[in-house]
Amino acid sequence: MRLEKCWFCSSTVYPGHGIQFVRNDAKIFRFCRSKCHKNFKMKRNPRKVKWTKAYRRVHGKDMTQDSSFEFERKRNRPERYDRNLAENVLKAIPKIDKIRVTRDERHHKNRMKGKKEKLQKEAAKELEQGISLVKAPSALRKDPSLTLPQKIKVSVSQRQSEDNNAMEE
Amino acid sequence: THLNVADNSGARQLMCIRIIGAGNRRYASIGDIVVAVIKEAVPNMSLERSEVIRAVIIRTRKELKRSNGMIIQYDDNAAVVIDQEGNPKGTRIFGAIAQELRQLNFTKIVSLAPE
């Protein structure tokens, strides 16, 4: 019994699931479900279909090179059964999974780095430009504390009170 | 149906007439022997057009279900020309072949097959 990978979406195909398609040049394509099978028949390229692992790898959204992938490489020589070996492998599998998951998360975090600052900058810009939707421009001119604090080096307490004013309005 | 011929016996295309060993069965699948007529043949070989011969089906576009849950589908419908005993008439076979043929005692065909 072997757990295969779906040719289209790269998820594991468990026994009893999916369809295998043998092309006339004897290349075998395994699919995990009819969704992948139908996409294949439509001649879609998995590298361009957003929800597949192939796309994510190509576009750098998922890790491509990692030593934890070496454990899952296909080996064609069957190993002689050794009880100790089997026991160690069974113990190691959840550990390797955990490591891979943490590395994935780190990769994701690295990818998303700088998003918070970007969002804040965009929000500040929007506030500056669109403040007229919230408060009439005449009111702003009369009471300039309602605008965002300018980037001046002021002592902390003063800046904080200005901030509070903007937040309250 | 029209079947491609996957060996070098001289026929190119067969038209299936009847399934052997079945009363009024409608469909044959992989491993069934079929009576067929040759619709198209390679010139100057032993088999000629509109000869009635037997063939065994080796690939179908319809999925083949195995008892372990695996489902296999091929890209075309193909057959191999055999004689009355079940020995293939050609000497080479092209394309992939299913495991089922081994269990049905078509060992010669299986041994000639490349995949």
XYZ file of C-alpha atoms in Angstrom:
284
model
C 0.000 0.000 0.000
C 1.396 3.320 -0.931
C 0.208 6.829 -0.328
C 0.514 8.679 -3.598
C 0.421 12.347 -4.411
C -2.275 13.798 -6.558
C -0.754 15.000 -9.809
C -2.811 18.115 -9.885
C -3.076 19.429 -6.349
C -0.283 17.448 -4.638
C -2.412 16.221 -1.796
C -2.076 12.633 -0.638
C -4.266 10.046 -2.252
C -5.265 7.351 0.199
C -6.159 3.859 -0.993
C -9.697 3.617 -2.236
C -9.831 7.219 -3.389
C -9.389 8.865 -6.695
C -8.725 7.755 -10.234
C -5.541 6.772 -11.994
C -5.234 7.687 -15.607
C -2.743 5.880 -17.790
C -1.743 7.742 -20.895
C -0.712 5.877 -23.984
C 2.935 6.614 -23.357
C 2.462 4.746 -20.058
C 2.733 7.817 -17.860
C 0.429 7.460 -14.886
C -1.467 10.426 -13.504
C -3.065 10.024 -10.124
C -5.850 12.282 -8.955
C -7.251 12.628 -5.502
C -10.771 13.527 -6.504
C -12.866 14.331 -9.498
C -12.190 18.037 -9.119
C -8.552 17.501 -9.997
C -9.458 14.934 -12.638
C -11.822 17.301 -14.368
C -9.349 20.126 -14.275
C -6.809 17.843 -15.865
C -9.213 16.918 -18.606
C -9.753 20.618 -19.240
C -5.993 20.742 -19.805
C -5.392 23.248 -17.078
C -1.865 23.759 -15.938
C -1.627 23.178 -12.178
C 1.069 25.837 -11.962
C -1.493 28.423 -12.893
C -4.367 27.204 -10.794
C -4.324 29.106 -7.561
C -5.360 26.500 -5.048
C -2.792 23.881 -5.979
C 0.469 23.292 -4.168
C 2.336 23.625 -7.457
C 1.140 27.204 -7.831
C 2.044 28.044 -4.258
C 5.537 26.686 -4.647
C 6.148 28.435 -7.940
C 4.940 31.770 -6.552
C 6.961 31.498 -3.358
C 4.025 31.201 -1.030
C 5.121 27.854 0.359
C 8.568 26.518 1.145
C 10.272 24.847 -1.733
C 13.590 23.706 -0.335
C 13.787 22.230 3.083
C 15.559 19.299 4.624
C 12.305 17.999 6.046
C 11.188 17.227 2.514
C 13.996 14.739 2.124
C 12.162 12.301 4.330
C 9.319 12.016 1.909
C 11.332 11.313 -1.185
C 10.259 8.270 -3.136
C 12.487 5.312 -2.584
C 12.164 2.395 -4.918
C 14.157 -0.162 -2.990
C 12.029 -1.836 -0.363
C 13.584 -1.912 3.067
C 13.969 -5.166 4.869
C 11.690 -5.232 7.862
C 13.507 -4.367 11.037
C 11.498 -3.915 14.143
C 13.715 -1.274 15.650
C 13.794 0.681 12.440
C 10.031 0.567 12.118
C 9.605 1.704 15.705
C 11.991 4.615 15.275
C 10.325 5.687 12.078
C 6.922 5.670 13.694
C 8.214 7.790 16.530
C 9.960 10.197 14.214
C 7.050 10.923 11.900
C 5.072 13.229 14.243
C 8.273 15.038 15.231
C 9.188 15.707 11.629
C 5.657 16.910 10.974
C 5.861 19.343 13.847
C 9.173 20.708 12.650
C 7.889 21.135 9.149
C 4.806 22.945 10.407
C 6.833 25.378 12.475
C 9.083 26.068 9.506
C 6.074 26.667 7.329
C 4.724 29.133 9.846
C 8.020 30.947 9.971
C 8.100 31.184 6.215
C 4.592 32.566 6.233
C 5.461 35.107 8.885
C 8.488 36.227 6.903
C 6.334 36.622 3.889
C 3.783 38.697 5.780
C 6.406 40.862 7.453
C 5.945 44.536 6.825
C 2.267 44.170 6.225
C 1.305 45.856 9.492
C 3.367 48.954 8.747
C 1.974 49.021 5.239
C -1.589 48.858 6.527
C -0.930 51.602 9.060
C 0.592 53.858 6.438
C -2.359 53.340 4.145
C -4.798 54.000 6.981
C -3.010 57.209 7.920
C -3.048 58.410 4.335
C -6.727 57.628 4.007
C -7.480 59.464 7.239
C -5.599 62.530 6.042
C -7.277 62.609 2.673
C -10.726 61.623 3.718
C -11.067 63.504 6.995
C -13.611 65.745 5.290
C -16.038 62.850 5.268
C -15.907 62.728 8.992
C -15.529 66.318 9.992
C -16.259 69.414 7.942
C -13.121 71.233 6.767
C -14.178 74.445 8.473
C -14.269 72.691 11.824
C -10.786 71.383 11.204
C -9.407 74.826 10.514
C -10.863 76.153 13.746
C -9.605 73.363 15.837
C -6.439 71.959 14.368
C -5.959 69.406 17.115
C -8.421 67.190 15.293
C -6.021 66.437 12.482
C -3.407 63.807 12.743
C -0.364 64.837 14.688
C 2.406 66.064 12.396
C 5.744 64.425 12.503
C 7.419 66.874 14.862
C 9.682 65.851 17.647
C 7.553 66.685 20.632
C 7.902 65.340 24.113
C 5.954 62.249 24.811
C 3.171 63.576 27.022
C 2.164 66.297 24.581
C 2.092 63.871 21.638
C -0.044 61.501 23.579
C -2.701 64.099 24.355
C -2.862 65.054 20.678
C -3.227 61.428 19.780
C -6.050 61.018 22.237
C -7.871 63.956 20.722
C -7.707 62.486 17.256
C -8.902 59.146 18.519
C -11.861 60.614 20.404
C -13.203 62.380 17.376
C -16.980 -0.360 -31.031
C -13.839 0.406 -32.888
C -10.732 -0.740 -31.171
C -7.147 0.130 -31.855
C -4.850 -2.794 -32.268
C -1.888 -2.768 -29.955
C 0.319 -5.337 -31.586
C 2.069 -5.885 -34.868
C -0.211 -8.565 -36.216
C -1.136 -6.518 -39.238
C -4.493 -5.145 -38.282
C -4.904 -1.510 -37.398
C -8.491 -1.147 -36.391
C -11.051 -3.677 -35.348
C -14.753 -3.457 -35.014
C -16.132 -5.522 -32.199
C -18.975 -7.828 -33.128
C -19.600 -10.024 -30.158
C -18.380 -10.887 -26.706
C -17.361 -14.472 -26.271
C -18.715 -16.433 -23.386
C -21.586 -14.111 -22.661
C -25.190 -14.447 -23.575
C -26.486 -11.075 -24.378
C -23.927 -8.980 -22.593
C -23.708 -5.459 -23.746
C -20.246 -4.354 -22.745
C -16.912 -6.032 -22.666
C -14.123 -4.773 -20.507
C -10.454 -5.415 -20.012
C -9.659 -9.080 -20.310
C -12.693 -10.085 -22.298
C -12.318 -11.922 -25.537
C -14.186 -10.453 -28.383
C -15.032 -11.425 -31.922
C -14.047 -8.637 -34.225
C -13.781 -7.799 -37.866
C -10.777 -6.036 -39.229
C -11.679 -2.656 -40.520
C -8.283 -1.384 -41.401
C -5.128 -3.330 -41.934
C -1.501 -2.744 -42.709
C -0.937 -3.813 -46.293
C 1.019 -6.939 -47.145
C 0.635 -8.738 -43.848
C -1.074 -11.955 -42.989
C -4.271 -10.385 -41.796
C -6.521 -8.722 -44.283
C -9.361 -6.350 -44.136
C -12.811 -7.772 -43.324
C -11.438 -10.896 -41.751
C -13.234 -12.120 -38.668
C -10.869 -12.804 -35.801
C -10.723 -12.940 -32.058
C -9.110 -10.362 -29.871
C -8.649 -9.645 -26.211
C -9.255 -6.180 -24.878
C -6.365 -4.655 -23.029
C -7.197 -0.980 -22.558
C -10.475 0.833 -22.205
C -11.442 4.414 -21.714
C -14.022 3.272 -19.250
C -12.589 2.935 -15.784
C -11.524 -0.381 -14.479
C -12.308 -0.928 -10.810
C -10.153 -3.070 -8.677
C -11.133 -4.745 -5.452
C -8.626 -2.677 -3.476
C -10.477 0.449 -4.533
C -8.126 1.569 -7.249
C -9.707 2.877 -10.388
C -7.719 2.960 -13.605
C -8.559 4.637 -16.833
C -6.685 4.524 -20.103
C -6.560 6.907 -22.965
C -7.945 4.689 -25.693
C -9.625 1.398 -26.391
C -7.200 -1.219 -27.565
C -7.051 -4.933 -28.178
C -4.585 -7.614 -29.130
C -5.382 -10.129 -31.823
C -5.328 -13.709 -30.576
C -6.041 -17.093 -31.991
C -8.333 -19.787 -30.694
C -6.085 -20.825 -27.849
C -5.413 -17.369 -26.600
C -1.929 -16.843 -27.971
C -1.266 -13.504 -29.514
C -0.839 -13.400 -33.223
C 1.695 -10.599 -33.263
C 5.118 -10.589 -31.767
C 5.225 -7.167 -30.156
C 2.804 -5.238 -28.060
C 2.563 -1.499 -27.759
C 1.415 0.563 -24.838
C 0.573 -0.182 -21.244
C -1.271 -3.272 -20.081
C -3.346 -3.913 -16.991
C -2.472 -6.474 -14.353
C -5.776 -8.199 -14.798
C -4.539 -9.976 -17.878
C -2.004 -11.877 -15.879
C -4.654 -13.425 -13.729
C -6.657 -14.447 -16.736
C -3.812 -16.536 -18.100
C -2.765 -14.273 -20.905
C 0.781 -14.689 -19.804
C 2.226 -14.452 -23.263
C 0.719 -11.060 -23.805
C 1.871 -9.879 -20.420
C 5.407 -11.029 -21.037
C 5.586 -9.194 -24.329
C 4.249 -5.977 -22.948
C 6.655 -3.092 -22.358
C 4.950 -1.632 -19.264
